[in-house]
Coordinates of C-alpha atoms and ligand atoms in Angstrom, one line a residue:
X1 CA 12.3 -1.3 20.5
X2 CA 13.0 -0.5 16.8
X3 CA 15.7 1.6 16.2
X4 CA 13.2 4.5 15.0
X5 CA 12.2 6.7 18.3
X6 CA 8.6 4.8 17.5
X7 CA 8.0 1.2 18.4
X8 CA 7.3 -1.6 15.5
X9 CA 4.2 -1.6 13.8
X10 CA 2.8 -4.7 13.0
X11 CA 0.3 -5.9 10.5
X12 CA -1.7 -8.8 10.5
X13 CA -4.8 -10.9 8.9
X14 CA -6.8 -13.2 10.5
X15 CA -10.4 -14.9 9.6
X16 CA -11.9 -14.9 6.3
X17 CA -9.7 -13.4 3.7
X18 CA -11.6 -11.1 1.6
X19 CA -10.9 -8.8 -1.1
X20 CA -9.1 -5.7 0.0
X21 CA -6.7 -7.1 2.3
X22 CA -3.6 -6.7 0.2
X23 CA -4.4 -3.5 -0.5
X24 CA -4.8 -2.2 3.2
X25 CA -1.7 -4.4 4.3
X26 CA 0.0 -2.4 1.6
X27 CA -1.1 1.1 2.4
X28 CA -0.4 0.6 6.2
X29 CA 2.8 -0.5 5.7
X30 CA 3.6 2.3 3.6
X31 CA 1.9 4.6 5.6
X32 CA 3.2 3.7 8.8
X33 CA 6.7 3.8 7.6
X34 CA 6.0 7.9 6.8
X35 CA 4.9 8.3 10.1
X36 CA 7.9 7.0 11.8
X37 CA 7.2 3.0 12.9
X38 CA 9.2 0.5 11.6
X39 CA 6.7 -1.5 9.9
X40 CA 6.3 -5.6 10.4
X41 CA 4.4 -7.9 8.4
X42 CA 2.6 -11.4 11.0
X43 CA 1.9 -14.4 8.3
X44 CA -0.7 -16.7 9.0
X45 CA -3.0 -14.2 11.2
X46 CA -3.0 -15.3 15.3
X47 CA -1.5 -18.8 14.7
X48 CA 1.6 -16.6 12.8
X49 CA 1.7 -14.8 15.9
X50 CA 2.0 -17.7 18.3
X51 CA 4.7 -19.4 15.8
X52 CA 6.9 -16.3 15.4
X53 CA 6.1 -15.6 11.8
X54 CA 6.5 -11.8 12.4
X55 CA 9.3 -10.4 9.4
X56 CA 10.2 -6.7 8.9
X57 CA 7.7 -5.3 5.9
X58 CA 10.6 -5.0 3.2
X59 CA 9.3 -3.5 0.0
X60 CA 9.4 -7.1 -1.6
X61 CA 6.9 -8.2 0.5
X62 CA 4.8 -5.9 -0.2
X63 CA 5.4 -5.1 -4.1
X64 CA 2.7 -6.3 -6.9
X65 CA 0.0 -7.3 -4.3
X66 CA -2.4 -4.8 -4.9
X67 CA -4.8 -6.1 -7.2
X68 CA -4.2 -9.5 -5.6
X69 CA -7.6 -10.8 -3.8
X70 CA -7.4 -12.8 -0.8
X71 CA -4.6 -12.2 1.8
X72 CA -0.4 -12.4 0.8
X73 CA 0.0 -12.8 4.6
X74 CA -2.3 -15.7 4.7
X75 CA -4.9 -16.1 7.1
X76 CA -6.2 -18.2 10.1
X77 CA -8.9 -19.4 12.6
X78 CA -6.8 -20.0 16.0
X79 CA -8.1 -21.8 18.8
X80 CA -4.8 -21.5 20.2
X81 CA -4.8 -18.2 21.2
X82 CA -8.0 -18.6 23.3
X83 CA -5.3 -20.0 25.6
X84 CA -3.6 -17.2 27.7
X85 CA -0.4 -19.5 28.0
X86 CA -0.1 -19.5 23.8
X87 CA -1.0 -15.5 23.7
X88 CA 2.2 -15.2 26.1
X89 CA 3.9 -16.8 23.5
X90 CA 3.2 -14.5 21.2
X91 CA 3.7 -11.8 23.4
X92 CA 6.8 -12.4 23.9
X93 CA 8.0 -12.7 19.8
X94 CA 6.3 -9.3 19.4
X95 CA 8.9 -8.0 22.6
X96 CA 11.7 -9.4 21.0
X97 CA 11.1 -7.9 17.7
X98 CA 10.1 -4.7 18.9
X99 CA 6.5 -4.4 18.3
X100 CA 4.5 -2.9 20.6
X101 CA 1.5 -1.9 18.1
X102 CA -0.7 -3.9 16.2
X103 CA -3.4 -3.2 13.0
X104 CA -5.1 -6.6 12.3
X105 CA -7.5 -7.0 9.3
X106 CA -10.3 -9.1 9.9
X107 CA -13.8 -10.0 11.3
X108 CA -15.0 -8.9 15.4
X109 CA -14.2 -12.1 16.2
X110 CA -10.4 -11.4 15.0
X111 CA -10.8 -8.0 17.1
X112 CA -12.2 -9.7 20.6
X113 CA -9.2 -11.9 19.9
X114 CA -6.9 -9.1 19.7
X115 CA -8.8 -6.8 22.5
X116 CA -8.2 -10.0 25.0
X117 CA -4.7 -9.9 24.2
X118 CA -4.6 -6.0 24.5
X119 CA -6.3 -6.8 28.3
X120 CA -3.4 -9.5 28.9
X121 CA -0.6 -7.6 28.2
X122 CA -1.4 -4.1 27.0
X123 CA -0.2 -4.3 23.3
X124 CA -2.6 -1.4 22.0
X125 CA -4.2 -2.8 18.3
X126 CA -6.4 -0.9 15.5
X127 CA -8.9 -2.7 13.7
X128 CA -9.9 -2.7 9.8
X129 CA -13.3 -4.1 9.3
X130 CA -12.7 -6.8 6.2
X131 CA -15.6 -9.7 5.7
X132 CA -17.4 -10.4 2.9
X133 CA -20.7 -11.4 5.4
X134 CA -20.3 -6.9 6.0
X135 CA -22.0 -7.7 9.3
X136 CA -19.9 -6.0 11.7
X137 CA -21.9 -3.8 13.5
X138 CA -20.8 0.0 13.8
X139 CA -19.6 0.1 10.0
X140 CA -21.4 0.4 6.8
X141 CA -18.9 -1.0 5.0
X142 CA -16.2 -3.6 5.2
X143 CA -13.3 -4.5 3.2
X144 CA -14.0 -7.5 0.7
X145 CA -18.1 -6.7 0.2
X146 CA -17.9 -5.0 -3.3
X147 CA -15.6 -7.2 -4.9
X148 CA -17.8 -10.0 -3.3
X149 CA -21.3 -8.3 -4.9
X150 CA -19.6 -7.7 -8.3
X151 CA -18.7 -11.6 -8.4
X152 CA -21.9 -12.8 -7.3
X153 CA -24.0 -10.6 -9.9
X154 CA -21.6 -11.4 -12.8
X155 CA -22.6 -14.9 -12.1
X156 CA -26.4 -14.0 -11.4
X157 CA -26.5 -12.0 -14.8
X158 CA -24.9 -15.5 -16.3
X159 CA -27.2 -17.7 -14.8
X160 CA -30.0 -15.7 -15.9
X161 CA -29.1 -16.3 -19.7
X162 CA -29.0 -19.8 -19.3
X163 CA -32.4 -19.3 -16.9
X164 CA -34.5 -17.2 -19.6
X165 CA -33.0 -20.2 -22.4
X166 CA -35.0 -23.1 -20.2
X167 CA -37.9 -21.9 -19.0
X168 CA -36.0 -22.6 -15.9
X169 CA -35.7 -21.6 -12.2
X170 CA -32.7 -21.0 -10.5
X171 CA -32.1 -20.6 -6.7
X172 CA -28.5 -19.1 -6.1
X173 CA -27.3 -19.6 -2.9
X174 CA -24.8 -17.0 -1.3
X175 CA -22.9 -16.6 1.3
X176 CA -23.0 -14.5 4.9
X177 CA -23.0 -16.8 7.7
X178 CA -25.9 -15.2 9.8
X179 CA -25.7 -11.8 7.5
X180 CA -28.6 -11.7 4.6
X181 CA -26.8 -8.3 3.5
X182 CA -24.7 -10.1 0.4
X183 CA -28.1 -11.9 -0.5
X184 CA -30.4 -8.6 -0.3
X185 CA -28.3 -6.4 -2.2
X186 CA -27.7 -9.1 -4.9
X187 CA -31.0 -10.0 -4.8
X188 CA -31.9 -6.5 -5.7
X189 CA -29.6 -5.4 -7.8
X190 CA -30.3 -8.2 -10.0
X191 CA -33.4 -8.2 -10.2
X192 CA -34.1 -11.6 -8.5
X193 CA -38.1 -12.4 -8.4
X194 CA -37.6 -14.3 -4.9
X195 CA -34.6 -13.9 -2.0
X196 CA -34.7 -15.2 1.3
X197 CA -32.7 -13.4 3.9
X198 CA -32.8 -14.3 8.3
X199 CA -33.6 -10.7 8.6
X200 CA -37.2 -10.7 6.8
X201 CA -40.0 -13.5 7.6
X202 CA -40.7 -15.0 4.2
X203 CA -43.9 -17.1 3.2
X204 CA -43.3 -20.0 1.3
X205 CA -46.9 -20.7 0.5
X206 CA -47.8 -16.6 -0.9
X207 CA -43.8 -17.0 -2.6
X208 CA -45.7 -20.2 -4.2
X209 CA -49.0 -18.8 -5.5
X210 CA -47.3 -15.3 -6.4
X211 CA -45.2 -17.5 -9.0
X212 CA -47.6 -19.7 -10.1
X213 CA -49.8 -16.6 -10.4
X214 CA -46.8 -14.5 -12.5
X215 CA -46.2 -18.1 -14.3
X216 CA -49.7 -18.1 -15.5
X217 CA -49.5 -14.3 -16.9
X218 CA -46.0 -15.3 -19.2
X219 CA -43.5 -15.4 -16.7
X220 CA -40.4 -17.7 -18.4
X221 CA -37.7 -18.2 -15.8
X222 CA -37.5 -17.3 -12.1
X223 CA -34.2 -16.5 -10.2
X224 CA -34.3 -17.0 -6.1
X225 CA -31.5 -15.5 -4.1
X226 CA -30.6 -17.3 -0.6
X227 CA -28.6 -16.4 2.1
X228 CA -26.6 -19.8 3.2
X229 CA -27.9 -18.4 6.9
X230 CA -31.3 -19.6 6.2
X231 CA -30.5 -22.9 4.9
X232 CA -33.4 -23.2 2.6
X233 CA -31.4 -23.6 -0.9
X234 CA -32.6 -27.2 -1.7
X235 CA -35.8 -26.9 0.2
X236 CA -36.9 -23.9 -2.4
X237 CA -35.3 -25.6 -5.2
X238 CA -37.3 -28.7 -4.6
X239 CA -40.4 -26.4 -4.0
X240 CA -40.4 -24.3 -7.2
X241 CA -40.0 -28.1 -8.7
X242 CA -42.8 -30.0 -7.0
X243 CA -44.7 -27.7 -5.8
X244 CA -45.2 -24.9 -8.8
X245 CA -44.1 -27.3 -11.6
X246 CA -41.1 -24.8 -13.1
X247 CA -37.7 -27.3 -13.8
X248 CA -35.5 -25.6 -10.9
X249 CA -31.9 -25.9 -10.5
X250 CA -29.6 -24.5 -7.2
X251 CA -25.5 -23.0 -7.7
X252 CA -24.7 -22.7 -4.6
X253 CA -21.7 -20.0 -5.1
X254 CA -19.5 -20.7 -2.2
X255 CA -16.2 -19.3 -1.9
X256 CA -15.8 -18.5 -5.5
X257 CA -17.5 -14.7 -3.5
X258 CA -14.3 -14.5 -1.7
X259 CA -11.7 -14.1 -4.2
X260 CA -11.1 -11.9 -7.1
X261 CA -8.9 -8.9 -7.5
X262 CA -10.4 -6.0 -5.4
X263 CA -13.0 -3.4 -7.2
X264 CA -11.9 -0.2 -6.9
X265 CA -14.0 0.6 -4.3
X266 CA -11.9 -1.9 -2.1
X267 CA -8.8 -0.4 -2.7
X268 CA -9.9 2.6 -2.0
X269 CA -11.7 1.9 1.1
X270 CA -9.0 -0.3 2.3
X271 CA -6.5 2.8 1.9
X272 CA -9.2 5.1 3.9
X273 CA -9.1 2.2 6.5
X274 CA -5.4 1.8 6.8
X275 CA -4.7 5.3 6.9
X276 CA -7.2 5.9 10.1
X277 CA -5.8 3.4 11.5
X278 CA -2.1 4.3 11.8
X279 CA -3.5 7.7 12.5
X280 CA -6.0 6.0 15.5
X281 CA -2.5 4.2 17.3
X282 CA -0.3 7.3 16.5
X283 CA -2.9 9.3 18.3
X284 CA -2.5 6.8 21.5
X285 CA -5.9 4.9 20.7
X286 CA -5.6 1.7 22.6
X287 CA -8.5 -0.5 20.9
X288 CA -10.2 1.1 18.2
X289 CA -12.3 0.2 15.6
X290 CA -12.2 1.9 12.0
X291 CA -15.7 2.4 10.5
X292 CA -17.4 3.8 7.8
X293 CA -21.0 5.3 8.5
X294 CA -23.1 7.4 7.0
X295 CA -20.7 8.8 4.8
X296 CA -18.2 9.7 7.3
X297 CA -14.7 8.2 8.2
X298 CA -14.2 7.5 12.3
X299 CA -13.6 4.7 14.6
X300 CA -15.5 3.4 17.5
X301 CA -14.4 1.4 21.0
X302 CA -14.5 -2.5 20.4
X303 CA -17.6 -2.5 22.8
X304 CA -19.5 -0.7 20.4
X305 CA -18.5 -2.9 17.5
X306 CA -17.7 -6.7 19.1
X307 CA -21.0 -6.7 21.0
X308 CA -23.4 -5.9 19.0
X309 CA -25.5 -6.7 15.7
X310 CA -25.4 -5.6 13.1
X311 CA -28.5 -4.1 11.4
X312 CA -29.6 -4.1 7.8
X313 CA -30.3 -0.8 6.0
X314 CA -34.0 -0.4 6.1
X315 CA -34.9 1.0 3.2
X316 CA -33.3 -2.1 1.4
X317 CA -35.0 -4.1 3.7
X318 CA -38.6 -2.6 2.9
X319 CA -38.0 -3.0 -0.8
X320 CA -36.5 -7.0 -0.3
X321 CA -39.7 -7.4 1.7
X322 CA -42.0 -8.1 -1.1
X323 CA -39.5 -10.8 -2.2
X324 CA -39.9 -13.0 0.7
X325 CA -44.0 -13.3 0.3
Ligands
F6P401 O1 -17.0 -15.0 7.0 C1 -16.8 -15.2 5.7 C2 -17.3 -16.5 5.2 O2 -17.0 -16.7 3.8 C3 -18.8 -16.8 5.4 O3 -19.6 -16.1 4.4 C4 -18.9 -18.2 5.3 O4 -20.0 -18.7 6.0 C5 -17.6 -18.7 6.0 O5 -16.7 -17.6 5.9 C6 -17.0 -19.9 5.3 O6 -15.9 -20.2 6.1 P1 -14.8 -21.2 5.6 O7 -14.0 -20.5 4.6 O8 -14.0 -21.5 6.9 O9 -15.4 -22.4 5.0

């Protein structure tokens, strides 16, 4: 136990870092500290937690990291800890330091992680939905997606100068695992003319002849939007070449989407996140997940996050529809 009446408070990161973090590990820290825990910082997300790399959140450690993108406590994908005799392990640091509450920042797969090890030994955890891929089901938002969008149509809105200077095509692919959410929204907010997403059906043929068709009326440059989940980048690329006769080129973005110092709708929604959920453990939630729906701040069981897809908005969905045909 920490010396405060409260046990420690830990904070941890784990996954894909994504713009936001630093500002929820921030606000938690500081936040948790007003409400009585004695806050503690776990580098290195579960593998830190396994090694011991838990250290009392001094105000150093947390100074000057708010506009930072990525994570300050560093990140990980453990295999590790899918083995009960390692989570013991780090059981047993977080006993000797005190901690007997967790908030971990991440993807679901970071919160089943963290819901197995509150079924092993009890350790009660909040969750702050943060992936750029925003496909965490029960949440409209997660932490990192903003930031994400702003980079990717800064460097849409660049590619189209260079585009519209050709007479060229581009196909931009972006990221979002299995998610077309980063590749709809950029797709529409940037006005692409094509963008293939696993949620819709697309038509290469009728994307083909609508082209040629718009091609044949004036149309100068096309840009095509891919999510990396349907893995059609150089297949379309090669297809607006060949097939429609328009010079095509692909920039596949990559993880250029994941940095960058959070918008300030990240830091704001990371301070929303991190404030519910030192409010969810104070309140005796045992495994809760912070979301943001419809407008309105709550939190919802694991079950009702970890175990389920999530859905695209459908009104974005009818108006990217058109895009895949
Ligand atoms: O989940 C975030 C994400 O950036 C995905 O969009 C992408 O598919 C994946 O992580 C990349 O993983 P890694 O950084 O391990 O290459």
């Amino acid at each position: 136990m920490s010396t405060l009446n409260k046990p420690g408070l830990a904070i941890m990161t784990s996954g894909g870092d994504s713009a936001g973090m630093n500002p929820a590990i921030k606000c938690a820290v500081e936040y948790a500290s007003q409400r009585g825990y004695e806050p503690f910082l776990i580098y290195d997300g579960l593998n830190g937690l396994i090694e011991n790399k838990i250290f009392p959140a001094t105000r150093e450690r947390v100074s000057g990291i708010l506009h930072r993108g990525g994570t300050v406590l560093r990140s990980s994908r453990s295999k590790e800890f899918f083995d009960i005799s390692f989570r013991q392990k780090a059981f047993e640091n977080l006993k000797a330091r005190g901690v007997g509450k967790l908030i971990v920042i991440g993807g679901d797969g970071s919160f089943r992680a963290l819901n197995q090890f509150y079924a092993d030994f009890g350790v009660p955890f909040a969750g702050i939905p943060a992936t750029i891929d925003n496909d965490i089901a029960g949440t409209d938002y997660c932490l990192g997606v903003d930031t994400a969008l702003n980079i990717i149509r800064q460097s849409i809105d660049s590619i189209r100068d260079t585009a519209s200077s050709f007479r060229r095509a581009f196909v931009i692919e972006v990221m979002g695992r299995h998610c077309g959410y980063l590749a709809m929204v950029s797709a529409l907010s940037c006005g692409a003319e094509v963008c293939l997403v696993p949620e819709i059906p697309y038509d290469l043929d009728q994307i083909g002849a609508r082209l040629k068709h718009e091609i044949g009326q004036g149309r100068e440059y096309v840009v095509a939007v891919v999510a990396e989940g349907v893995k059609m980048s150089e297949y379309l690329t090669r297809f607006i070449n060949d097939s429609i006769g328009m010079e095509a080129r692909l920039t596949v973005l990559g993880h250029v989407q994941r940095g960058g110092s959070p918008t300030v709708h990240d830091r704001v929604m990371a301070y929303k996140f991190a404030v519910a959920a030192v409010d969810a453990l104070d309140r005796g939630e045992t495994n809760a997940i912070m979301v943001y729906r419809d407008g309105t701040y709550g939190h919802l069981p694991i079950d009702a996050v970890a175990n389920q897809k999530y859905k695209l908005d459908q009104t974005l969905l009818k108006l990217a529809a058109p895009l895949a045909c």
